Backbone as numpy.savetxt, mean C-alpha at the origin, in Angstrom:
# Nx Ny Nz CAx CAy CAz Cx Cy Cz
-18.70 30.67 56.29 -17.27 30.45 56.67 -16.81 29.39 55.87
-15.71 29.54 55.22 -15.18 28.41 54.23 -14.82 27.24 54.92
-15.05 26.11 54.39 -14.85 24.85 55.14 -13.34 24.59 55.04
-12.69 24.17 56.07 -11.27 23.89 56.24 -10.94 22.58 55.42
-9.90 22.61 54.60 -9.63 21.24 53.89 -8.96 20.33 54.94
-9.55 19.02 54.67 -8.96 17.92 55.56 -7.89 17.34 54.77
-7.29 16.42 55.58 -6.06 15.62 55.15 -6.51 14.77 53.88
-7.83 14.41 54.01 -8.32 13.45 52.89 -8.39 14.34 51.54
-8.74 15.58 51.62 -8.92 16.41 50.55 -7.58 16.80 49.95
-6.57 16.81 50.78 -5.28 17.18 50.27 -4.61 16.00 49.43
-4.93 14.79 50.03 -4.48 13.61 49.40 -5.17 13.17 48.15
-6.43 13.58 48.15 -7.10 13.59 46.83 -6.59 14.46 45.82
-6.37 15.69 46.02 -5.79 16.54 45.04 -4.37 16.04 44.60
-3.58 15.50 45.53 -2.25 15.00 45.10 -2.55 13.85 44.25
-3.31 12.97 44.41 -3.68 11.97 43.57 -4.24 12.29 42.18
-5.13 13.35 42.21 -5.45 13.77 40.90 -4.43 14.44 40.06
-3.53 15.21 40.76 -2.39 15.85 40.02 -1.53 14.80 39.48
-1.30 13.72 40.16 -0.54 12.64 39.79 -1.04 11.82 38.48
-2.45 11.62 38.65 -3.08 10.90 37.60 -3.08 11.78 36.36
-3.25 13.15 36.52 -3.39 13.97 35.33 -1.93 14.03 34.63
-0.85 14.01 35.58 0.46 14.02 34.98 0.80 12.89 34.18
0.30 11.59 34.71 0.56 10.28 34.00 -0.32 10.30 32.75
-1.41 10.93 32.68 -2.30 10.79 31.48 -1.51 11.66 30.40
-0.99 12.76 30.83 -0.30 13.65 29.86 0.91 12.90 29.37
1.64 12.33 30.13 2.82 11.47 29.78 2.45 10.49 28.61
1.36 9.69 29.05 0.91 8.63 28.19 0.54 9.19 26.80
-0.33 10.32 26.76 -0.66 10.98 25.63 0.53 11.56 24.66
1.45 12.08 25.43 2.65 12.48 24.85 3.50 11.30 24.10
3.55 10.22 24.86 4.31 9.04 24.40 3.51 8.40 23.08
2.13 8.38 23.24 1.50 7.74 22.07 1.66 8.79 20.82
1.68 10.23 21.05 1.80 11.10 19.93 3.13 10.99 19.26
4.22 10.80 20.16 5.40 10.62 19.73 5.57 9.42 18.73
4.95 8.25 19.28 5.05 6.96 18.66 4.20 7.10 17.19
3.18 7.79 17.06 2.55 8.01 15.84 3.37 8.80 14.96
4.02 9.93 15.51 4.90 10.74 14.63 6.03 10.08 14.15
6.68 9.06 14.99 7.71 8.42 14.50 7.44 7.28 13.52
6.13 6.74 13.69 5.61 5.62 12.68 5.43 6.19 11.35
4.84 7.49 11.31 4.45 8.18 10.14 5.83 8.56 9.35
6.70 9.02 10.26 8.08 9.43 9.69 8.84 8.43 9.11
8.78 7.03 9.74 9.25 5.91 9.21 8.60 5.51 7.78
7.23 5.60 7.70 6.52 5.36 6.60 7.01 6.16 5.43
6.99 7.43 5.61 7.40 8.45 4.58 8.78 8.28 4.27
9.67 8.04 5.19 11.02 7.90 4.83 11.32 6.75 3.94
10.54 5.71 4.00 10.77 4.47 3.35 10.20 4.56 2.00
9.17 5.43 1.76 8.68 5.34 0.37 9.56 6.14 -0.75
9.43 5.76 -1.86 10.50 6.28 -2.88 10.14 7.80 -3.28
11.14 8.56 -3.35 10.92 9.92 -3.75 10.74 10.12 -5.24
11.35 9.13 -6.02 11.34 9.32 -7.41 10.79 8.18 -8.06
10.05 8.19 -9.16 9.45 7.06 -9.89 10.08 6.89 -11.28
10.23 5.59 -11.84 10.99 5.53 -13.09 10.06 6.21 -14.16
10.82 6.75 -15.12 10.26 7.47 -16.32 10.51 6.80 -17.54
9.67 6.52 -18.31 9.72 6.00 -19.76 8.97 6.70 -20.75
9.26 6.59 -21.90 8.55 7.54 -23.10 7.11 7.10 -23.19
6.74 5.91 -22.89 5.24 5.40 -23.23 4.38 5.06 -22.09
5.07 5.09 -20.97 4.30 4.68 -19.66 4.53 5.84 -18.60
3.41 5.99 -17.92 3.44 6.92 -16.76 3.03 6.39 -15.52
3.60 6.57 -14.53 3.20 6.26 -13.13 2.85 7.25 -12.23
1.82 7.16 -11.47 1.39 8.09 -10.52 0.87 7.40 -9.11
1.37 7.97 -8.02 1.02 7.39 -6.70 0.31 8.37 -5.86
-0.36 7.92 -5.00 -0.94 8.67 -3.82 -1.04 7.81 -2.45
-0.65 8.55 -1.42 -0.55 7.63 -0.15 -1.16 8.64 1.01
-1.97 8.07 1.80 -2.74 8.84 2.84 -2.54 7.88 4.04
-1.56 8.34 5.05 -1.39 7.62 6.25 -2.57 7.73 7.15
-2.96 6.69 7.99 -3.90 6.72 8.97 -3.23 7.65 10.10
-4.12 8.51 10.69 -3.67 9.34 11.72 -4.65 9.41 12.83
-5.32 8.44 13.17 -6.39 8.40 14.18 -5.72 7.58 15.35
-5.57 8.16 16.43 -4.86 7.40 17.59 -3.75 6.87 17.36
-3.48 5.45 17.56 -2.31 4.75 17.25 -2.47 3.99 16.00
-3.57 4.19 15.34 -3.83 3.31 14.16 -2.93 3.79 12.85
-1.71 3.42 13.01 -0.74 3.77 11.99 -0.20 2.43 11.39
-0.49 2.26 10.11 -0.13 0.87 9.69 1.14 0.89 8.80
1.34 -0.13 7.93 2.46 -0.37 7.25 2.25 -0.44 5.76
1.25 0.23 5.13 1.09 0.10 3.74 2.36 0.78 3.05
2.61 0.31 1.77 3.75 0.88 1.05 3.48 0.73 -0.46
4.15 1.40 -1.26 4.25 1.27 -2.71 5.55 1.55 -3.08
6.11 0.91 -4.30 7.44 1.17 -4.73 7.38 0.90 -6.27
8.40 1.58 -6.86 8.57 1.37 -8.37 10.10 1.75 -8.64
10.70 0.68 -9.40 12.26 0.85 -9.61 12.51 0.14 -10.81
13.68 0.50 -11.43 14.18 -0.07 -12.51 14.97 -1.38 -12.25
14.68 -2.33 -13.09 15.42 -3.80 -12.88 16.60 -3.76 -13.70
17.63 -4.63 -13.24 18.97 -4.67 -14.11 18.73 -4.86 -15.61
17.52 -5.47 -16.20 17.35 -5.81 -17.50 16.70 -4.58 -18.26
16.34 -3.49 -17.56 15.69 -2.53 -18.18 14.18 -2.42 -18.00
13.50 -3.49 -17.55 12.27 -3.71 -17.10 11.93 -2.86 -15.73
10.64 -2.64 -15.48 10.32 -1.83 -14.33 9.57 -2.76 -13.29
10.05 -2.77 -11.99 9.49 -3.47 -11.06 8.45 -2.61 -10.23
7.20 -3.06 -9.91 6.14 -2.20 -9.42 5.59 -3.05 -8.15
5.43 -2.56 -7.08 4.95 -3.30 -5.92 4.13 -2.49 -4.96
3.21 -3.02 -4.38 2.32 -2.43 -3.43 2.09 -3.46 -2.33
1.80 -3.08 -1.10 1.55 -4.04 -0.10 1.14 -3.41 1.24
0.79 -4.32 2.17 0.17 -3.97 3.38 0.64 -4.79 4.54
1.35 -4.40 5.52 1.60 -5.06 6.64 0.56 -5.17 7.74
0.27 -6.47 8.17 -0.75 -6.73 9.26 -0.26 -6.02 10.49
-1.27 -5.24 11.14 -0.93 -4.52 12.31 -0.96 -2.99 12.10
-1.25 -2.27 13.18 -1.22 -0.76 13.05 -0.47 -0.29 14.20
0.83 -0.33 14.03 1.57 0.32 15.13 3.01 0.68 14.50
3.75 1.03 15.42 5.13 1.28 14.94 5.92 0.09 14.52
5.63 -1.08 15.02 6.40 -2.21 14.67 6.02 -2.64 13.14
4.58 -2.43 12.89 4.20 -2.65 11.46 4.81 -1.67 10.44
5.08 -0.43 10.89 5.77 0.52 10.03 7.13 0.04 9.84
7.83 -0.43 10.80 9.20 -0.89 10.74 9.38 -2.15 9.83
8.39 -2.98 10.02 8.35 -4.27 9.22 8.15 -3.98 7.77
7.25 -2.92 7.46 7.25 -2.64 6.21 8.37 -2.15 5.48
9.34 -1.51 6.14 10.49 -1.07 5.67 11.50 -2.35 5.31
11.40 -3.34 6.29 12.28 -4.49 6.00 11.65 -5.39 4.68
10.37 -5.41 4.51 9.69 -5.97 3.30 10.11 -5.18 2.02
10.02 -4.06 2.15 10.28 -3.14 0.83 11.86 -3.48 0.49
12.60 -3.35 1.60 14.13 -3.44 1.34 14.38 -4.88 0.80
13.78 -5.80 1.32 14.07 -7.19 0.83 13.61 -7.43 -0.74
12.56 -6.75 -0.94 11.98 -6.83 -2.31 13.03 -6.28 -3.36
13.41 -5.00 -3.03 14.44 -4.35 -3.80 15.75 -5.13 -3.91
16.28 -5.53 -2.89 17.59 -6.23 -2.82 17.54 -7.49 -3.68
16.31 -8.34 -3.34 16.32 -9.62 -4.17 15.96 -9.40 -5.69
15.33 -8.26 -5.91 14.97 -7.83 -7.41 16.25 -7.69 -8.05
17.29 -7.36 -7.56 18.69 -7.33 -8.19 19.22 -8.63 -8.55
18.77 -9.61 -7.94 19.12 -10.91 -8.21 18.32 -11.62 -9.15
17.00 -11.59 -8.98 15.96 -12.18 -10.01 14.79 -11.09 -10.03
14.28 -10.93 -11.22 13.17 -9.98 -11.43 11.84 -10.77 -11.78
12.13 -12.27 -11.81 10.89 -13.02 -12.04 9.92 -12.86 -10.88
8.74 -12.40 -11.04 7.79 -12.19 -9.92 7.49 -13.31 -9.12
7.29 -14.55 -9.53 7.19 -15.56 -8.69 8.37 -15.90 -7.76
9.44 -15.98 -8.34 10.64 -16.30 -7.64 11.03 -15.22 -6.54
10.83 -13.91 -6.98 10.99 -12.84 -6.17 10.18 -12.91 -4.88
8.90 -13.24 -5.03 8.02 -13.19 -3.86 8.33 -14.39 -2.91
8.63 -15.62 -3.60 8.92 -16.75 -2.94 10.22 -16.58 -2.11
11.17 -15.94 -2.67 12.43 -15.61 -1.93 12.25 -14.69 -0.79
11.44 -13.59 -1.02 11.20 -12.66 -0.07 10.33 -13.28 1.07
9.41 -14.19 0.84 8.62 -14.93 1.71 9.61 -15.73 2.59
10.46 -16.57 2.13 11.36 -17.54 2.87 12.25 -16.57 3.78
12.62 -15.41 3.26 13.53 -14.57 4.05 12.73 -14.02 5.33
11.49 -13.60 5.11 10.83 -13.12 6.13 10.34 -14.22 7.17
10.10 -15.43 6.69 9.80 -16.52 7.66 11.02 -16.74 8.48
12.26 -16.78 7.89 13.34 -17.01 8.51 13.83 -15.95 9.72
13.15 -14.77 9.60 13.34 -13.71 10.70 12.55 -14.02 11.90
11.55 -14.81 11.84 10.74 -15.36 12.96 9.88 -14.16 13.56
9.44 -13.22 12.66 8.51 -12.18 13.17 7.17 -12.61 13.18
6.37 -12.17 14.15 4.96 -12.45 14.23 4.00 -11.65 13.16
4.77 -10.75 12.56 3.89 -9.95 11.49 4.13 -10.71 10.26
3.14 -10.38 9.29 3.19 -10.75 7.98 2.73 -9.66 7.09
2.79 -9.72 5.71 2.47 -8.77 4.78 1.88 -9.35 3.57
0.84 -8.60 3.08 0.33 -8.85 1.73 1.03 -7.97 0.77
1.16 -8.41 -0.53 1.87 -7.81 -1.60 1.56 -8.22 -2.97
1.65 -7.36 -3.85 1.60 -7.57 -5.31 2.90 -7.18 -5.95
3.53 -7.96 -6.80 4.72 -7.31 -7.44 4.45 -7.62 -8.95
4.80 -6.65 -9.68 4.45 -6.63 -11.29 5.89 -6.23 -11.82
6.10 -6.94 -13.00 7.36 -6.57 -13.81 6.83 -5.98 -15.17
7.08 -4.82 -15.43 6.54 -4.16 -16.73 7.77 -4.11 -17.76
7.54 -4.59 -18.96 8.53 -4.42 -20.04 7.97 -3.24 -20.77
8.76 -2.09 -20.79 8.18 -0.84 -21.48 8.40 -1.10 -23.12
9.13 -1.93 -23.50 9.38 -2.11 -24.97 8.22 -2.84 -25.55
7.59 -3.73 -24.89 6.56 -4.70 -25.48 5.26 -4.40 -24.72
5.26 -3.79 -23.55 3.84 -3.59 -22.86 3.44 -4.73 -22.01
4.25 -5.74 -22.02 3.82 -6.94 -21.31 3.97 -6.73 -19.78
3.01 -7.06 -19.04 3.07 -6.92 -17.59 2.85 -8.30 -16.83
3.94 -8.60 -16.14 3.84 -9.98 -15.38 3.42 -9.68 -13.83
2.57 -10.42 -13.31 2.01 -10.08 -11.96 1.94 -11.37 -11.22
2.47 -11.21 -9.94 2.39 -12.31 -8.91 1.84 -11.61 -7.55
0.88 -12.34 -6.84 0.40 -11.66 -5.74 0.29 -12.54 -4.61
0.69 -11.93 -3.26 0.85 -12.61 -2.12 -0.20 -12.19 -1.09
-1.42 -12.83 -1.33 -2.48 -12.48 -0.22 -3.17 -11.24 -0.36
-2.70 -10.40 -1.39 -3.08 -8.95 -1.59 -4.36 -8.96 -2.32
-5.11 -7.80 -2.28 -6.32 -7.58 -3.03 -5.96 -7.47 -4.55
-6.83 -7.83 -5.33 -6.45 -7.71 -6.79 -6.38 -6.41 -7.29
-5.71 -6.12 -8.40 -5.77 -4.65 -8.93 -6.94 -4.62 -9.95
-7.07 -3.38 -10.38 -8.14 -2.96 -11.40 -7.49 -2.56 -12.78
-8.16 -2.92 -13.79 -7.63 -2.64 -15.16 -8.75 -1.99 -15.95
-8.32 -1.25 -16.95 -9.33 -0.49 -17.82 -8.64 -0.27 -19.13
-9.41 -0.27 -20.24 -8.97 -0.13 -21.65 -9.66 1.12 -22.20
-9.13 1.82 -23.24 -9.61 2.82 -23.80 -10.97 2.57 -24.63
-11.26 1.39 -24.81 -12.43 1.03 -25.66 -13.57 0.88 -24.64
-13.50 1.09 -23.49 -14.50 1.01 -22.56 -14.60 -0.20 -21.62
-13.73 -1.10 -21.70 -13.67 -2.25 -20.91 -12.83 -2.17 -19.62
-13.33 -2.61 -18.58 -12.74 -2.56 -17.06 -13.12 -3.58 -16.31
-12.40 -3.83 -15.32 -12.69 -4.97 -14.30 -11.63 -5.08 -13.31
-11.97 -6.19 -12.58 -11.01 -6.53 -11.54 -10.24 -7.84 -11.92
-8.83 -7.83 -11.70 -8.00 -8.87 -12.13 -8.51 -10.20 -11.50
-8.39 -11.30 -12.18 -8.83 -12.59 -11.68 -7.55 -13.55 -11.48
-6.35 -12.91 -11.34 -5.19 -13.90 -11.30 -5.29 -14.64 -10.07
-4.53 -15.67 -10.03 -4.45 -16.74 -8.92 -3.22 -16.11 -8.06
-3.47 -16.20 -6.79 -2.48 -15.59 -5.92 -2.00 -16.64 -4.79
-0.92 -16.33 -4.08 -0.41 -17.21 -3.13 -0.66 -16.56 -1.70
-0.26 -17.04 -0.67 -0.52 -16.78 0.70 0.33 -15.47 1.04
0.02 -14.72 2.08 0.79 -13.63 2.48 2.27 -13.86 2.66
3.14 -12.96 2.72 4.73 -13.03 2.93 4.76 -13.21 4.40
5.61 -14.16 4.78 6.07 -14.36 6.11 5.35 -15.26 6.94
4.43 -16.16 6.21 3.64 -17.12 7.10 4.06 -18.49 6.73
4.10 -18.94 5.38 4.29 -20.37 5.03 5.54 -20.56 4.26
6.57 -21.22 4.84 7.81 -21.45 4.12 7.54 -22.21 2.78
8.31 -22.00 1.76 8.27 -22.68 0.59 6.97 -22.40 -0.25
6.29 -21.28 0.06 4.93 -20.94 -0.64 5.31 -20.72 -2.19
4.32 -20.87 -2.97 4.40 -20.64 -4.37 3.50 -19.46 -4.83
3.94 -18.71 -5.79 3.23 -17.50 -6.20 3.09 -17.54 -7.70
2.05 -18.00 -8.22 1.53 -18.01 -9.74 1.82 -16.69 -10.38
2.20 -16.84 -11.62 2.46 -15.45 -12.42 1.34 -15.44 -13.56
0.76 -14.26 -13.63 -0.25 -14.05 -14.68 0.34 -12.86 -15.53
0.23 -13.14 -16.85 0.68 -12.07 -17.89 -0.57 -11.22 -18.52
-0.16 -9.95 -18.58 -1.02 -9.09 -19.42 -0.32 -8.23 -20.37
-1.06 -7.57 -21.11 -0.43 -6.76 -22.20 -1.26 -5.39 -22.26
-0.53 -4.41 -21.99 -1.08 -3.02 -22.15 -1.56 -2.55 -23.54
-2.71 -2.20 -23.79 -3.21 -1.63 -24.95 -3.12 -0.17 -24.99
-3.22 0.50 -26.02 -2.94 1.99 -26.07 -4.25 2.56 -25.23
-3.75 3.54 -24.36 -4.62 4.09 -23.43 -5.05 3.29 -22.21
-4.47 2.07 -22.12 -4.81 1.23 -21.00 -4.30 1.75 -19.63
-4.98 1.29 -18.47 -4.57 1.67 -17.10 -4.57 0.49 -16.24
-3.81 0.45 -15.40 -3.76 -0.58 -14.29 -3.68 0.26 -12.96
-4.50 -0.36 -12.11 -4.58 0.42 -10.67 -4.23 -0.52 -9.59
-3.08 -0.29 -8.92 -2.69 -1.16 -7.72 -3.07 -0.36 -6.38
-3.73 -1.13 -5.56 -4.06 -0.19 -4.26 -4.07 -1.27 -3.10
-4.22 -0.56 -1.92 -4.20 -1.38 -0.62 -5.77 -1.45 -0.12
-6.11 -2.41 0.83 -7.36 -2.44 1.22 -7.94 -1.07 1.82
-7.19 -0.31 2.38 -7.74 1.03 2.91 -8.33 1.85 1.95
-8.12 1.62 0.66 -8.74 2.37 -0.36 -10.27 1.98 -0.53
-10.47 0.60 -0.52 -11.71 0.00 -0.97 -12.53 -0.54 0.24
-11.94 -0.73 1.34 -12.76 -1.47 2.37 -12.71 -0.73 3.68
-13.87 -0.70 4.39 -13.93 -0.01 5.71 -15.26 -0.26 6.20
-15.73 0.44 7.22 -17.06 0.38 7.90 -18.21 0.69 7.10
-17.96 1.63 6.02 -19.13 2.15 5.29 -19.08 1.45 3.88
-18.20 0.55 3.67 -18.18 -0.09 2.29 -17.51 -1.47 2.34
-18.07 -2.45 1.70 -17.44 -3.64 1.49 -16.29 -3.65 0.49
-15.43 -4.63 0.42 -14.37 -4.51 -0.51 -14.89 -4.62 -1.90
-15.88 -5.50 -2.14 -16.48 -5.56 -3.45 -17.06 -4.31 -3.91
-17.80 -3.63 -3.05 -18.37 -2.21 -3.45 -17.17 -1.27 -3.66
-16.02 -1.38 -2.80 -14.89 -0.49 -3.04 -14.29 -0.64 -4.37
-14.15 -1.93 -4.77 -13.33 -2.27 -5.99 -14.27 -1.81 -7.14
-15.55 -1.94 -7.04 -16.46 -1.53 -8.09 -16.53 -0.02 -8.41
-16.21 0.71 -7.23 -16.03 2.19 -7.27 -14.78 2.56 -8.23
-13.64 1.76 -7.76 -12.33 1.96 -8.52 -12.60 1.53 -10.07
-13.31 0.63 -10.30 -13.36 0.09 -11.72 -14.19 1.04 -12.40
-15.22 1.66 -11.89 -15.84 2.86 -12.58 -14.93 4.04 -12.79
-14.07 4.33 -11.79 -13.35 5.39 -12.03 -12.28 5.27 -13.12
-11.84 4.01 -13.09 -10.77 3.60 -14.13 -11.24 3.50 -15.47
-12.46 3.03 -15.66 -13.09 3.00 -16.85 -13.44 4.42 -17.55
-13.86 5.25 -16.64 -14.09 6.55 -17.17 -12.81 7.34 -17.61
-11.74 7.24 -16.66 -10.38 7.74 -17.10 -9.97 7.22 -18.37
-9.93 5.96 -18.48 -9.37 5.46 -19.67 -10.14 5.86 -20.94
-11.38 5.83 -20.96 -12.17 6.27 -22.17 -11.90 7.68 -22.37
-11.84 8.49 -21.32 -11.74 10.00 -21.49 -10.19 10.36 -21.91
-9.38 9.40 -21.70 -7.94 9.77 -22.10 -7.23 10.56 -20.95
-7.75 10.33 -19.71 -7.07 11.10 -18.63 -5.65 10.54 -18.31
-4.99 11.40 -17.65 -3.59 11.04 -17.26 -3.66 10.16 -15.99
-2.55 9.45 -15.80 -2.47 8.49 -14.54 -2.65 9.31 -13.32
-2.03 10.61 -13.29 -2.05 11.50 -12.15 -3.59 11.85 -11.64
-4.44 11.89 -12.75 -5.76 12.45 -12.53 -6.61 11.17 -11.96
-6.27 9.91 -12.41 -7.04 8.71 -11.87 -6.53 8.44 -10.51
-5.25 8.64 -10.20 -4.76 8.36 -8.91 -5.24 9.25 -7.82
-5.52 10.48 -8.26 -6.15 11.47 -7.32 -7.57 11.21 -7.04
-8.22 10.89 -8.15 -9.79 10.50 -8.04 -9.85 9.19 -7.07
-8.99 8.17 -7.28 -9.12 6.97 -6.36 -8.85 7.27 -4.88
-7.84 7.96 -4.59 -7.58 8.32 -3.18 -8.68 9.11 -2.55
-9.35 10.14 -3.41 -10.29 10.79 -2.97 -11.55 9.98 -2.59
-11.88 9.04 -3.55 -12.92 7.98 -3.20 -12.72 7.14 -2.01
-11.47 7.09 -1.53 -11.20 6.32 -0.46 -11.79 6.74 0.79
-12.04 8.02 0.74 -12.65 8.73 1.98 -14.17 8.30 2.36
-14.69 7.61 1.23 -16.12 7.19 1.34 -16.21 5.78 2.26
-15.14 5.27 2.40 -15.22 3.80 2.99 -15.33 3.92 4.52
-14.98 5.06 5.08 -15.10 5.38 6.48 -14.09 4.64 7.30
-12.93 4.46 6.80 -11.92 3.64 7.39 -10.82 4.56 8.22
-10.15 3.95 9.04 -9.08 4.60 9.89 -7.67 3.80 9.42
-7.64 3.40 8.18 -6.55 2.70 7.95 -5.75 3.47 6.80
-4.37 3.10 6.56 -3.64 3.72 5.46 -4.41 3.40 4.19
-3.87 4.29 3.18 -4.48 4.01 1.83 -3.27 4.38 0.83
-3.19 3.44 -0.02 -2.01 3.72 -0.92 -2.51 3.31 -2.53
-2.21 4.02 -3.46 -2.52 3.77 -4.81 -1.45 3.91 -5.80
-1.27 3.05 -6.68 -0.29 3.30 -7.85 -0.98 2.88 -9.05
-0.80 3.91 -9.86 -1.62 3.88 -11.21 -0.34 3.75 -12.31
-0.68 2.86 -13.35 0.31 2.76 -14.42 -0.58 3.08 -15.71
-0.21 3.91 -16.45 -1.07 4.33 -17.73 -0.16 4.32 -18.94
-0.67 3.88 -20.08 -0.05 3.85 -21.24 -0.56 5.07 -22.09
0.48 6.01 -22.48 0.11 7.18 -22.96 -0.22 7.21 -24.49
-0.14 6.00 -25.28 -0.54 5.90 -26.53 0.48 6.39 -27.62
1.56 6.61 -27.16 2.64 7.11 -28.14 3.18 5.92 -29.09
2.99 4.80 -28.52 3.40 3.48 -29.48 2.12 2.96 -29.97
1.81 3.06 -31.28 0.65 2.61 -31.84 0.70 1.12 -32.15
1.88 0.48 -31.94 1.99 -0.94 -32.25 1.65 -1.77 -31.26
1.51 -1.24 -30.01 1.15 -2.18 -28.82 -0.45 -2.20 -28.71
């Protein structure tokens, strides 16, 4: 004979249904937050990259899609008023929708201020002071470069970001050792030293975020060494910037991270034999 349900059983079922409904609502809310953050990220990244006869740009971007672990990595490339090219890559502290929104503010500030000054040190200093004045608890690391396509001169300033990787067609490659300043949005009046480089024929520069080279399975030093090897092989073999960018983002899977990963490659195609 089946047991008769008691009032306690009915109350338990009601509570279980209520908890299940609440869990579903929370899961749906979290999913919508992730989708919104990813949409914000993708909507704020540039659709087109500058084109020049002698230099080629290539980018790759892989957003983190694990739980709520959605960050604020970005890349950008745009023409400056004087005909030079502005290049930037960065990473906002934090992994949520606020980080994605803050990333949009940083990128917009860099673009807007670049119309006033293209000097890398001054641009980062002004962006930093603007972000400090906003009073946000978030901050961002960033590298800004100014490339002169006529001379091949590249000027770089770094705000707490990981260094970039370089390689030349004669088999040399390594990690940049330029001096940097603090992340953007922390210290008012911060200074950002500028380091100058010159492209050689077939040379390549690789800008990236830490999600590409650092994670549970790999230290940042090991990750950078991996990119150095890839860049060195690509430069010697005369591969295109697109091929190197694809190889670098593929290698990012080895770090075992749940973070965003962004790569921006600049390659000299060798048409100008005087550089």
